[in-house]
Short mmCIF file of C-alpha atoms and ligand atoms in Angstrom, two decimals:
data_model
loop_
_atom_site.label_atom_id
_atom_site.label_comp_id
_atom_site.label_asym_id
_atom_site.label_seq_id
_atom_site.Cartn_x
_atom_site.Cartn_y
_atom_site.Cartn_z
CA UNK A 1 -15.39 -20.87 27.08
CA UNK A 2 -15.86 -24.13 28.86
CA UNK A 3 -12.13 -24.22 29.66
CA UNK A 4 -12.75 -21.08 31.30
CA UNK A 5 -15.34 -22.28 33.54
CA UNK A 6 -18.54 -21.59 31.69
CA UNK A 7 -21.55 -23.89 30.56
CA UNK A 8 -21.43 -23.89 26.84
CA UNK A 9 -23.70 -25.03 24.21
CA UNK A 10 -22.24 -24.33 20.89
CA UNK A 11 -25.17 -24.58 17.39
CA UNK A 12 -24.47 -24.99 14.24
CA UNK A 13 -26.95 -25.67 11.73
CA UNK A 14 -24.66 -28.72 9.90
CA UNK A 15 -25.60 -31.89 11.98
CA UNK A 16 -22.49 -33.54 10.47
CA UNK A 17 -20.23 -30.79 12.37
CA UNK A 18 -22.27 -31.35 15.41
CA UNK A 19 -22.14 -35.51 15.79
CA UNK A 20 -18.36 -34.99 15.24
CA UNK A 21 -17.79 -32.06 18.13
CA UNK A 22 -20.04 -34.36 20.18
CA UNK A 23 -18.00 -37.40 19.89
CA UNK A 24 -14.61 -34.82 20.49
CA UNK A 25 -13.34 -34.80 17.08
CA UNK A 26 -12.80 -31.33 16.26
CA UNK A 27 -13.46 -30.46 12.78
CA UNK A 28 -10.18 -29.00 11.40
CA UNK A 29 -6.84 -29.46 12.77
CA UNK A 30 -5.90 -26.61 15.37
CA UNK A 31 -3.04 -27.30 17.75
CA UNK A 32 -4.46 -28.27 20.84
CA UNK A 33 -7.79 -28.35 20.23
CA UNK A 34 -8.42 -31.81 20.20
CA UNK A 35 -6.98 -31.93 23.81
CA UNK A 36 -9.16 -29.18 24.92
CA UNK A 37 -12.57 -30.68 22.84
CA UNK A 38 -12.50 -33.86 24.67
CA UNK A 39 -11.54 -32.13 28.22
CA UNK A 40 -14.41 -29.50 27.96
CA UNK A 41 -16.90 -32.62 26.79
CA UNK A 42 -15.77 -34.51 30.12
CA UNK A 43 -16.39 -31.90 32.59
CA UNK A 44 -19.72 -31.75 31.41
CA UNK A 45 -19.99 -28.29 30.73
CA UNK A 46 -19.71 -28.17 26.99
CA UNK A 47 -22.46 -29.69 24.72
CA UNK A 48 -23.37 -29.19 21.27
CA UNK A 49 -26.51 -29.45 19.53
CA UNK A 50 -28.81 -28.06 15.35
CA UNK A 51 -31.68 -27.23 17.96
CA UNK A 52 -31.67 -23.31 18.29
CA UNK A 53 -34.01 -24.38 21.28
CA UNK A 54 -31.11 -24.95 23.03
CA UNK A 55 -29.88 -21.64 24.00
CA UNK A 56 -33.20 -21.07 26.18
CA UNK A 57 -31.20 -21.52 29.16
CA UNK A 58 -28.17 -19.16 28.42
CA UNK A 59 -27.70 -15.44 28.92
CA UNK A 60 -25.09 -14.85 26.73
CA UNK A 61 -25.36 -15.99 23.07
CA UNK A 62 -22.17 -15.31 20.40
CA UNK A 63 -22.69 -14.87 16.83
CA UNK A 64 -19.79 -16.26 15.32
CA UNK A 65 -20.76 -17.37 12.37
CA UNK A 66 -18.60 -16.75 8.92
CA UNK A 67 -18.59 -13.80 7.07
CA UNK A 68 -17.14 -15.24 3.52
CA UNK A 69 -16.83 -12.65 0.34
CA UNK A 70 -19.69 -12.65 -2.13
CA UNK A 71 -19.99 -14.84 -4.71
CA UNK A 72 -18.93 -12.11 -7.38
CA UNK A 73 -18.28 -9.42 -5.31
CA UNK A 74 -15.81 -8.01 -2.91
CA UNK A 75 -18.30 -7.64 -0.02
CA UNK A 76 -19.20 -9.62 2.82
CA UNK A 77 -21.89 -11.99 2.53
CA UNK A 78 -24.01 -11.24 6.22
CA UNK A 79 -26.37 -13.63 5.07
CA UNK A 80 -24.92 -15.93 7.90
CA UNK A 81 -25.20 -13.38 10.71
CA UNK A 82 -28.96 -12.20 10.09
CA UNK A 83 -29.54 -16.31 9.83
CA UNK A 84 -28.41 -16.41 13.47
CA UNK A 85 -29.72 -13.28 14.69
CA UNK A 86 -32.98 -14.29 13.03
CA UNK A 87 -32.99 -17.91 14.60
CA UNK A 88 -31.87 -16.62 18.34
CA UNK A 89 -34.67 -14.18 18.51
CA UNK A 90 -37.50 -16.37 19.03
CA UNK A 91 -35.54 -18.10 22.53
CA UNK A 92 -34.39 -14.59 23.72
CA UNK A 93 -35.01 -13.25 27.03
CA UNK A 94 -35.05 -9.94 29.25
CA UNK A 95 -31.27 -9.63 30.19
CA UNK A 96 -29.78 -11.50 27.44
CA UNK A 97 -26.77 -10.52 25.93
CA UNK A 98 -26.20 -10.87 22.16
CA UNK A 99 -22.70 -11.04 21.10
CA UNK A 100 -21.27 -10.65 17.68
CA UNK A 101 -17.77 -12.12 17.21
CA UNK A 102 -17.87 -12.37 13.77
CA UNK A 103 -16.16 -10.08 11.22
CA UNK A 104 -18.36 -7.70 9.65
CA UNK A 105 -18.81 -4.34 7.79
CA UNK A 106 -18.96 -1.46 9.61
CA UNK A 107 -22.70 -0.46 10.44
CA UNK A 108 -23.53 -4.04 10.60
CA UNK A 109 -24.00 -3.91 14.51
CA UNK A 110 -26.42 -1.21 14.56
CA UNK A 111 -28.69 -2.85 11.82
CA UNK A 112 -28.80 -5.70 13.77
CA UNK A 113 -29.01 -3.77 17.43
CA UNK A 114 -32.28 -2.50 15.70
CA UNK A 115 -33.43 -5.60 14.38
CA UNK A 116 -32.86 -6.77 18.13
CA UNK A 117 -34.54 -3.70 19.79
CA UNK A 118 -37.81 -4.53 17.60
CA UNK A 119 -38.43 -8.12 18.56
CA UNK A 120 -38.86 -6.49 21.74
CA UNK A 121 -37.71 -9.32 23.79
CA UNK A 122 -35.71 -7.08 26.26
CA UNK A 123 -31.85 -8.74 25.46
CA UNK A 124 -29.11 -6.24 23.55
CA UNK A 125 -25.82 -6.46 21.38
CA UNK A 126 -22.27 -6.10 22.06
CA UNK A 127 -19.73 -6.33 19.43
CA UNK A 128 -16.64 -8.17 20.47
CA UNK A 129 -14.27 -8.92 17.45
CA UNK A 130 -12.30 -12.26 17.71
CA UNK A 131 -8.54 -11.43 16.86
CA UNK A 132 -7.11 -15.35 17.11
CA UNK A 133 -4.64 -16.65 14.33
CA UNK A 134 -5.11 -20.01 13.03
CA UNK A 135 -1.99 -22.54 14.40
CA UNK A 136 -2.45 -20.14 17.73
CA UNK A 137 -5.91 -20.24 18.12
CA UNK A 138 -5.90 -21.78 21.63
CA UNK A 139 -3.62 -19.70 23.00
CA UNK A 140 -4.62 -16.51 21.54
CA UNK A 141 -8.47 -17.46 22.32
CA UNK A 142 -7.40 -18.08 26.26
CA UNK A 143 -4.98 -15.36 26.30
CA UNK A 144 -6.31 -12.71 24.15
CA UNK A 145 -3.57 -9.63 23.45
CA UNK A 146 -6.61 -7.38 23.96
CA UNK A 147 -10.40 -7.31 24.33
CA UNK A 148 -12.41 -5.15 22.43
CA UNK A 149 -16.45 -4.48 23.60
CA UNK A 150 -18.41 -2.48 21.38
CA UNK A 151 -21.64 -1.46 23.38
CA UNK A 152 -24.25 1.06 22.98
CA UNK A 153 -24.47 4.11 25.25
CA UNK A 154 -26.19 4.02 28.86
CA UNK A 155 -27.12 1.97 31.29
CA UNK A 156 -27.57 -1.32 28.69
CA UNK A 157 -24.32 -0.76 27.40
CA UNK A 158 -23.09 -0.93 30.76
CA UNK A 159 -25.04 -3.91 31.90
CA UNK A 160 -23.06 -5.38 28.69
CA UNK A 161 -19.99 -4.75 29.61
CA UNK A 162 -20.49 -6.39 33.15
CA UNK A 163 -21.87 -9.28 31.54
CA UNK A 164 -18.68 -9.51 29.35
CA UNK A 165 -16.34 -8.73 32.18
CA UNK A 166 -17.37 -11.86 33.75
CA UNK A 167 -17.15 -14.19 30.31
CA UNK A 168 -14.03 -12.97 30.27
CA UNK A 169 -12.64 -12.55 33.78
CA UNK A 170 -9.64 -15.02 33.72
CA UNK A 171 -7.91 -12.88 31.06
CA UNK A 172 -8.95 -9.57 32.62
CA UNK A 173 -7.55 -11.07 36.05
CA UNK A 174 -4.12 -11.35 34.23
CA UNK A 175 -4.55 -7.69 32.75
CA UNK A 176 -5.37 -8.05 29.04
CA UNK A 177 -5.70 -4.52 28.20
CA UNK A 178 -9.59 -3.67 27.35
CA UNK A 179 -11.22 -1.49 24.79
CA UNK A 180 -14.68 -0.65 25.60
CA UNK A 181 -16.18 1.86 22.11
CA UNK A 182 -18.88 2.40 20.43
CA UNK A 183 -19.80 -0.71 18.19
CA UNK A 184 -18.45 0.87 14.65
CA UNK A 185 -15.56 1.60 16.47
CA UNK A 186 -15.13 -2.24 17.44
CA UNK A 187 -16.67 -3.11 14.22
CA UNK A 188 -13.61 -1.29 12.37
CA UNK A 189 -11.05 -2.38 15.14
CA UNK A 190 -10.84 -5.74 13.51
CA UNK A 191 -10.76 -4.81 9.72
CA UNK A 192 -8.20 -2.18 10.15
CA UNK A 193 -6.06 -4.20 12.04
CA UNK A 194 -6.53 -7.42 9.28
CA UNK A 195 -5.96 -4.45 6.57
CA UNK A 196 -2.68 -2.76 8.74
CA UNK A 197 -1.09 -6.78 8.34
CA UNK A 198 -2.27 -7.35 5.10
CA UNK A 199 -0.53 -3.93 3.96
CA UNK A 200 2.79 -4.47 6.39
CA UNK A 201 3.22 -7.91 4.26
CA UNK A 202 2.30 -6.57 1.01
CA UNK A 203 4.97 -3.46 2.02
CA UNK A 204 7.79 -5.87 2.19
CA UNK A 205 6.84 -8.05 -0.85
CA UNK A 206 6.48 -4.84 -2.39
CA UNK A 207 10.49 -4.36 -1.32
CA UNK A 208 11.20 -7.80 -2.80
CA UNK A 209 10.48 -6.62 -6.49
CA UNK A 210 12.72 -4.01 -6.29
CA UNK A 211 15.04 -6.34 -4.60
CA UNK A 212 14.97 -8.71 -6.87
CA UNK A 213 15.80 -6.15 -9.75
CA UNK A 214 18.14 -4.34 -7.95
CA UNK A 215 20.43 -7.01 -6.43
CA UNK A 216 19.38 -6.25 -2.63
CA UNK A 217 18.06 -8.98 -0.50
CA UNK A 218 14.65 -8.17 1.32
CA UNK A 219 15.68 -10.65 3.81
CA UNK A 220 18.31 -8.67 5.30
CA UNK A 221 16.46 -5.41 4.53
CA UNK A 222 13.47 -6.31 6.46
CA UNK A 223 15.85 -7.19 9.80
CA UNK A 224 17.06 -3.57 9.44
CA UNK A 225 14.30 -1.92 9.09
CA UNK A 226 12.59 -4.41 11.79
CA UNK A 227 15.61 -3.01 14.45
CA UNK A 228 13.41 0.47 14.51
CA UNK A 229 11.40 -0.63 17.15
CA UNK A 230 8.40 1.75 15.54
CA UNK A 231 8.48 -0.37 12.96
CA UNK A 232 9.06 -3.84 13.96
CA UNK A 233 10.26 -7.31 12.53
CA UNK A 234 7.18 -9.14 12.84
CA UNK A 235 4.64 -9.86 9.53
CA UNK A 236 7.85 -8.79 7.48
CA UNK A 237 8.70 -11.89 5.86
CA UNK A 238 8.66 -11.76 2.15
CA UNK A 239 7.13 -14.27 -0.02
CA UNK A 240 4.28 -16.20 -1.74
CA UNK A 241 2.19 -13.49 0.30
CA UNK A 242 -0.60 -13.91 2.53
CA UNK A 243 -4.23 -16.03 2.17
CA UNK A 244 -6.28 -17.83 4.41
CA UNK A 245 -10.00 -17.02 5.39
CA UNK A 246 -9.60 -13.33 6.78
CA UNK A 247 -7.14 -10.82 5.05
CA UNK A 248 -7.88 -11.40 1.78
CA UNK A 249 -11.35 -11.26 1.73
CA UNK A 250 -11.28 -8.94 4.75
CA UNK A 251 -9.48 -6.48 3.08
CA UNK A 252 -11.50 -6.46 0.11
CA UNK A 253 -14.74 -6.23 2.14
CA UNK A 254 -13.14 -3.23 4.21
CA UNK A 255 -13.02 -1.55 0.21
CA UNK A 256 -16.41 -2.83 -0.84
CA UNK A 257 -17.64 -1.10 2.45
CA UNK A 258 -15.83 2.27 2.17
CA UNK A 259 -17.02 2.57 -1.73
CA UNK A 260 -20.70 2.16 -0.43
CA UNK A 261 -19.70 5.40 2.11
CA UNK A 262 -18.52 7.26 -0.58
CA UNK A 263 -15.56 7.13 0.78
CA UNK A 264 -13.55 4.30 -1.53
CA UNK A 265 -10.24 6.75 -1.45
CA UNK A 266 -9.86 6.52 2.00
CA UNK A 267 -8.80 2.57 1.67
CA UNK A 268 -7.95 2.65 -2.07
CA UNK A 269 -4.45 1.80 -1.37
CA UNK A 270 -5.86 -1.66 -0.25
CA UNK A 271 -6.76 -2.64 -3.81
CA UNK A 272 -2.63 -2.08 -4.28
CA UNK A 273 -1.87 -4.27 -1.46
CA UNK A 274 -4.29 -6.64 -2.64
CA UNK A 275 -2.45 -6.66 -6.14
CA UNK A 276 1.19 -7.00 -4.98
CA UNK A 277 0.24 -9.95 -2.80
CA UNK A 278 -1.42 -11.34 -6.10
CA UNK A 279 1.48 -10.69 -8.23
CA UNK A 280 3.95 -12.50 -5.65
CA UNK A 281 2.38 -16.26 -6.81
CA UNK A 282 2.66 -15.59 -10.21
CA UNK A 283 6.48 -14.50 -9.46
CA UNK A 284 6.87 -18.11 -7.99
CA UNK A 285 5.17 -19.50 -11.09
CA UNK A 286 7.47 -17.77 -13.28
CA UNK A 287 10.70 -18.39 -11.44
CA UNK A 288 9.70 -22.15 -11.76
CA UNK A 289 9.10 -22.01 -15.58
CA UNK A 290 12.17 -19.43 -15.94
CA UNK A 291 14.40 -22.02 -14.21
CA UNK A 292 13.19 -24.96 -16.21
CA UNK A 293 14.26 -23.53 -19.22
CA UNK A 294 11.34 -21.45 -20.26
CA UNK A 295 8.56 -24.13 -19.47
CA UNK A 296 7.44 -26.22 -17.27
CA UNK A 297 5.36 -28.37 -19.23
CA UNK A 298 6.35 -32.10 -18.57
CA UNK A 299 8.69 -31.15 -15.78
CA UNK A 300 8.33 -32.92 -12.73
CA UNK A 301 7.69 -30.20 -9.89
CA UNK A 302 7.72 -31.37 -5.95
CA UNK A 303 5.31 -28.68 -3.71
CA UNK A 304 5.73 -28.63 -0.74
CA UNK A 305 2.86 -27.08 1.37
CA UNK A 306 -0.62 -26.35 0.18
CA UNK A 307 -2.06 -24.68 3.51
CA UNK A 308 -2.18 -21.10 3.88
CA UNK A 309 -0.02 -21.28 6.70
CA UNK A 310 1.98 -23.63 9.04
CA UNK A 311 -0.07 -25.77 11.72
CA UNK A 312 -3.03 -24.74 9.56
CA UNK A 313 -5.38 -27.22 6.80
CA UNK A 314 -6.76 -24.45 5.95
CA UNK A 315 -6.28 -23.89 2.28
CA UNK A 316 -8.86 -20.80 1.92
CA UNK A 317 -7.37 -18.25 -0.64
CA UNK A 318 -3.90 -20.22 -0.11
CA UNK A 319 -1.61 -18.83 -1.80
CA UNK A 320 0.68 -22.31 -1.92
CA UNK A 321 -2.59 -24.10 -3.02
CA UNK A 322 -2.92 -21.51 -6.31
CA UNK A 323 1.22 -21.89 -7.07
CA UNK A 324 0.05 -25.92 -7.09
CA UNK A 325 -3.07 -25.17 -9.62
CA UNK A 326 -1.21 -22.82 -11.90
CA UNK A 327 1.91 -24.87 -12.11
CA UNK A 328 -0.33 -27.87 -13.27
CA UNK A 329 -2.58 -25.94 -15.48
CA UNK A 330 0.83 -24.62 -17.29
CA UNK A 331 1.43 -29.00 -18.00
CA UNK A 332 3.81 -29.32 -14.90
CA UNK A 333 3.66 -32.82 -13.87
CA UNK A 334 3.22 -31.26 -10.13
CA UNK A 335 3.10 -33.51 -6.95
CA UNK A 336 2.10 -32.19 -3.71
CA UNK A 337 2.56 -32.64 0.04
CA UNK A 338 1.15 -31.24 3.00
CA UNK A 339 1.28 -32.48 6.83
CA UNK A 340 -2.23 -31.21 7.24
CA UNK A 341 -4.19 -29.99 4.31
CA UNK A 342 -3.78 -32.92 1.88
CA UNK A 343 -7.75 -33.71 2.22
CA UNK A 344 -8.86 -29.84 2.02
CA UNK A 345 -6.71 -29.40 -0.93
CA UNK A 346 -8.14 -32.53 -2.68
CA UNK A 347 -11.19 -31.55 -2.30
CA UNK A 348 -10.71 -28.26 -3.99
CA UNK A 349 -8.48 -29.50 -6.92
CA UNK A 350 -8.85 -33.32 -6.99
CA UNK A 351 -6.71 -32.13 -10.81
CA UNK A 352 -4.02 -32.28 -8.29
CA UNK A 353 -1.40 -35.42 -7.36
CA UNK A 354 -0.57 -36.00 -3.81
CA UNK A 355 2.38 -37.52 -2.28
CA UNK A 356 2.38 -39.39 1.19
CA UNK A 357 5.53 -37.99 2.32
CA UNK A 358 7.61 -35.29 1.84
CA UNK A 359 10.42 -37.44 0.76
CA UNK A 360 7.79 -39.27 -2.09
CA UNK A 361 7.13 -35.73 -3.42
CA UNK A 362 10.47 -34.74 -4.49
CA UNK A 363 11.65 -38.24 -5.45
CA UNK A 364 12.58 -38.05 -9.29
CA UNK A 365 11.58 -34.09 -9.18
CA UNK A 366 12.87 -31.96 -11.74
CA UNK A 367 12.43 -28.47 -9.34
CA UNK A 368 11.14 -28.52 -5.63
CA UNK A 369 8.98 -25.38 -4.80
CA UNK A 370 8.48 -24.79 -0.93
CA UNK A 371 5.41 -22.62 -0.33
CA UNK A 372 4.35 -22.92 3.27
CA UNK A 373 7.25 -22.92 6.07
CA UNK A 374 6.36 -25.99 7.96
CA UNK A 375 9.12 -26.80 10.13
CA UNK A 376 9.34 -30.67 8.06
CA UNK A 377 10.45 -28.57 5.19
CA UNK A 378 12.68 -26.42 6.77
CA UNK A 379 14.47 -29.73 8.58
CA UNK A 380 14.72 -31.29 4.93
CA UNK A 381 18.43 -32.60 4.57
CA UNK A 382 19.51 -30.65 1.19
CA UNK A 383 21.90 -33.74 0.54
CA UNK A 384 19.84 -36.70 1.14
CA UNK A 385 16.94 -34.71 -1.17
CA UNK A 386 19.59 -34.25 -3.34
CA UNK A 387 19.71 -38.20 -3.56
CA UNK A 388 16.11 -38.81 -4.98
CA UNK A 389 16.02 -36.16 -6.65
CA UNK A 390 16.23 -35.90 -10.65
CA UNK A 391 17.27 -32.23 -10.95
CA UNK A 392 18.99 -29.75 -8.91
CA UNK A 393 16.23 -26.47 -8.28
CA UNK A 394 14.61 -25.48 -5.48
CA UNK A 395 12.88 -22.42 -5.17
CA UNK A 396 12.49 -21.30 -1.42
CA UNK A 397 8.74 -19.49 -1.90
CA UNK A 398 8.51 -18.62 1.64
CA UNK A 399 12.69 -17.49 2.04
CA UNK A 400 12.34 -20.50 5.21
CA UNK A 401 14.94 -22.66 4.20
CA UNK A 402 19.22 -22.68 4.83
CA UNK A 403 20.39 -20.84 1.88
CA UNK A 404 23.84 -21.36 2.92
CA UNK A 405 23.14 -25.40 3.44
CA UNK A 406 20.80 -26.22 0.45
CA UNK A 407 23.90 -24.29 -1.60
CA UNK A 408 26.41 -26.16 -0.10
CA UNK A 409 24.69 -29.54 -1.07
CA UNK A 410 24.88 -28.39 -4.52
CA UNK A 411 21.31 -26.70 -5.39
CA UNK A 412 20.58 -24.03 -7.50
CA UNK A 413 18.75 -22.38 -4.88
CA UNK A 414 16.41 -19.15 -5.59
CA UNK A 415 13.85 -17.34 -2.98
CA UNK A 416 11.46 -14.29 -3.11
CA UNK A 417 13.73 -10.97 -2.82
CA UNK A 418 16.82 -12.35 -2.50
CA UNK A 419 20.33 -12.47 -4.63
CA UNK A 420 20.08 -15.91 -6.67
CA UNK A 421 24.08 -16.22 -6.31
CA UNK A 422 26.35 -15.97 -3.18
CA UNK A 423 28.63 -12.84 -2.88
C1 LIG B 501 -5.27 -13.25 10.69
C2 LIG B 501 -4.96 -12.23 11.81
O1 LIG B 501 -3.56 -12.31 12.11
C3 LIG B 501 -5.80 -12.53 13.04
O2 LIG B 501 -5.55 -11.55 14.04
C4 LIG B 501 -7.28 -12.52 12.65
O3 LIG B 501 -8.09 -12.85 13.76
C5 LIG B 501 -7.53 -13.49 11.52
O4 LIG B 501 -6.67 -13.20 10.42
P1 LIG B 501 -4.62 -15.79 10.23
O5 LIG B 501 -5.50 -15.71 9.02
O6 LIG B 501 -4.69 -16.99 11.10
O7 LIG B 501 -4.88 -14.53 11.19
O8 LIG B 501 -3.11 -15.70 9.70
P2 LIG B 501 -1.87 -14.73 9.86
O9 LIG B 501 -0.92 -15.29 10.83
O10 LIG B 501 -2.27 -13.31 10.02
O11 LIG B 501 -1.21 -14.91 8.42
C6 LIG B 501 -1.94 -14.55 7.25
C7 LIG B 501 -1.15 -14.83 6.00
O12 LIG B 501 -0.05 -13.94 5.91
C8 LIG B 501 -0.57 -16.24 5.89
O13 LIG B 501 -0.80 -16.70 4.56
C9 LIG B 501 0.90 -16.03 6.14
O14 LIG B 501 1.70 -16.99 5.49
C10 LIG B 501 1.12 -14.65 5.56
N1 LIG B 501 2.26 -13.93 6.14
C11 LIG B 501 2.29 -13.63 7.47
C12 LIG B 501 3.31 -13.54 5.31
O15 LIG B 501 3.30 -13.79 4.09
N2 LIG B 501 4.36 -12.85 5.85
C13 LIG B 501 4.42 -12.54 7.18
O16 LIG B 501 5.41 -11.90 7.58
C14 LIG B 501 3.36 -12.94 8.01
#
């Protein structure tokens, strides 16, 4: 917002977070938002601060505050969002727009547009979900594909969506299409589009088991069925299946939420898509122990990747993070690398070994298990691994790497949906 041109104050109630966004160290790695921190924090328009007082002098005030899944549950915990809603009231004025950005159950918005209505201190609630992916968050944050406003009917929800036109007038000026609803409508906007990905993913890992027991390779079955232009190539890559901090929990909030309507068929099929992407780690795991000779106890295992994602430290729900855990708990003598999430991972699982480099991971490895596509992995030489390495496997959890090459070199090579042996 401050690259845009506005004067920001961004809260948080972890004074940690707050000393190290003041001193422009942003507190996870995000492409280009180091840059951006430290630019914003010159100009003088961005400042951070734990004092709710702060936000007396703005007009516009975004809730963006995590929504994580309940401790054992599949809902949402909103404990977060009332905290914020409850600590902006007192500072509120006439005119003040409240905006929620964070992912929530449907019906949320209106329990809190209520809440807001009875402080009685004149400012209202839009709902404006925040579609960015992690390792594009910049770019997706400055150029948005679309804007969504949820706003209540009449002249307020009008006088919102002015308000919002001008936070957001660069990327209207360049004709990012604009939904203006009704906040469940904008509410649901967000979860249905997490739950559409979530279920296009799952679809093709889905196509991967019977690939893998029929002899097809998803691979080449997911570029032909991307060609139908209704359909599309993108979010059809098979593999270790999806994680990070929104669609899983997203997806199972979205079911949590439906249940409570009475309405749990509607979305049943997410609790499927939910269980294929489950099932596609333990395929991994079992590929690795199949491969090993029926165990991988002992065996030294390089894996490479532990974030969610490329460009990412995020290791929320990661699905390369739980091949790691399980491989270990089975008595692999497991080593891991990551570019990024090394420290996030430790945290989680200090059980777990870490290597400096890529190249110290699979030194004197038995099997090498890729299970995030960082572009380091994908440049890996199949010979010169093939040099410090002990044995000869590499399983290809994320279908990123040269088949063809890491063949060539002499690996047996195996990958999620795909033929294990050349034609
Ligand atoms: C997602 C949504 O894309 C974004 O719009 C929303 O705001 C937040 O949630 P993000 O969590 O950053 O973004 O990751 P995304 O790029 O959607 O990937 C999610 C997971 O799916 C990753 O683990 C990724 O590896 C996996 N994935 C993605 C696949 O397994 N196959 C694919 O074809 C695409």
């Amino acid at each position: 917002m401050a690259e845009l041109g506005h004067e920001v104050v961004g809260v948080d109630v972890d004074p940690i977070k707050i000393a190290n966004l003041s001193a422009g160290r942003a507190p996870f790695f995000e492409p280009g938002l180091g840059e951006m921190l430290t630019k914003a924090n010159a100009s003088g328009r961005l400042r951070f601060s734990t004092a709710m007082a702060d936000v007396a002098d703005s007009t516009v005030h975004f809730i963006a505050v995590g929504t994580p899944q309940k401790h054992g549950g599949n809902a949402a915990d909103l404990s977060y969002v009332n905290a914020a809603l409850d600590g902006l009231i007192p500072f509120l004025k006439e005119g003040d727009l409240v905006v929620g950005k964070s992912t929530v159950p449907v019906g949320t918005a209106a329990d809190l547009a209520a809440k807001l209505a009875a402080s009685a201190t004149g400012a209202t609630l839009a709902w404006n979900p925040e579609f960015l992916r992690e390792g594009f968050a910049v770019q997706d944050t400055i150029s948005p594909d679309r804007l969504v406003y949820g706003v209540q009917e009449g002249p307020k929800g009008l006088q919102a969506k002015a308000i919002l036109d001008n936070v957001y007038a660069v990327a209207l000026s360049n004709e990012t299409p604009l939904v203006v609803s009704d906040y469940a409508t904008a509410e649901l906007v967000k979860v249905a589009a997490n739950a559409f990905l979530a279920t296009k993913i799952s679809f093709i890992n889905a196509m991967a088991e019977i690939a893998e027991a029929t002899g097809a390779d998803v691979t080449k079955l997911a570029d032909a069925i991307g060609h139908d232009n209704r359909i599309g190539r993108r979010f059809l890559n098979a593999g270790v299946g999806f994680g990070g901090g929104c669609l899983p929990k997203d997806i199972r909030a979205f079911t949590a939420r439906a249940e409570e309507l009475g309405l749990g068929e509607s979305v049943a099929f997410l609790k499927e898509v939910d269980s294929i992407n489950l099932r596609r780690r333990q395929r991994a795991v079992a590929m690795a122990t199949e491969s090993l000779g029926g165990s991988v106890n002992g065996r030294r295992i390089a894996v490479l990747g532990l974030a969610f994602k490329p460009n990412s430290d995020d290791v929320r729900d990661s699905p390369a993070l739980d091949v790691a855990v399980q491989l270990k708990g089975l008595g692999g003598d497991v080593i891991c690398h990551d570019p990024e999430a090394m420290a996030n991972a430790r945290s989680k699982h200090p059980q777990l070994s870490f290597a400096d480099s890529a190249a110290d991971a699979v030194t004197g490895a038995d099997a090498i298990i890729v299970v995030t596509e960082w572009d380091e992995y994908k440049q890996l030489d199949p010979a010169a691994v093939g040099e410090i390495a002990q044995g000869s496997l590499v399983i290809d959890g994320r279908n990123c790497l040269d088949m063809a090459a890491w063949r060539e070199a002499g690996w047996e090579y195996r990958s999620m949906g795909r033929p294990d042996h050349d034609r």
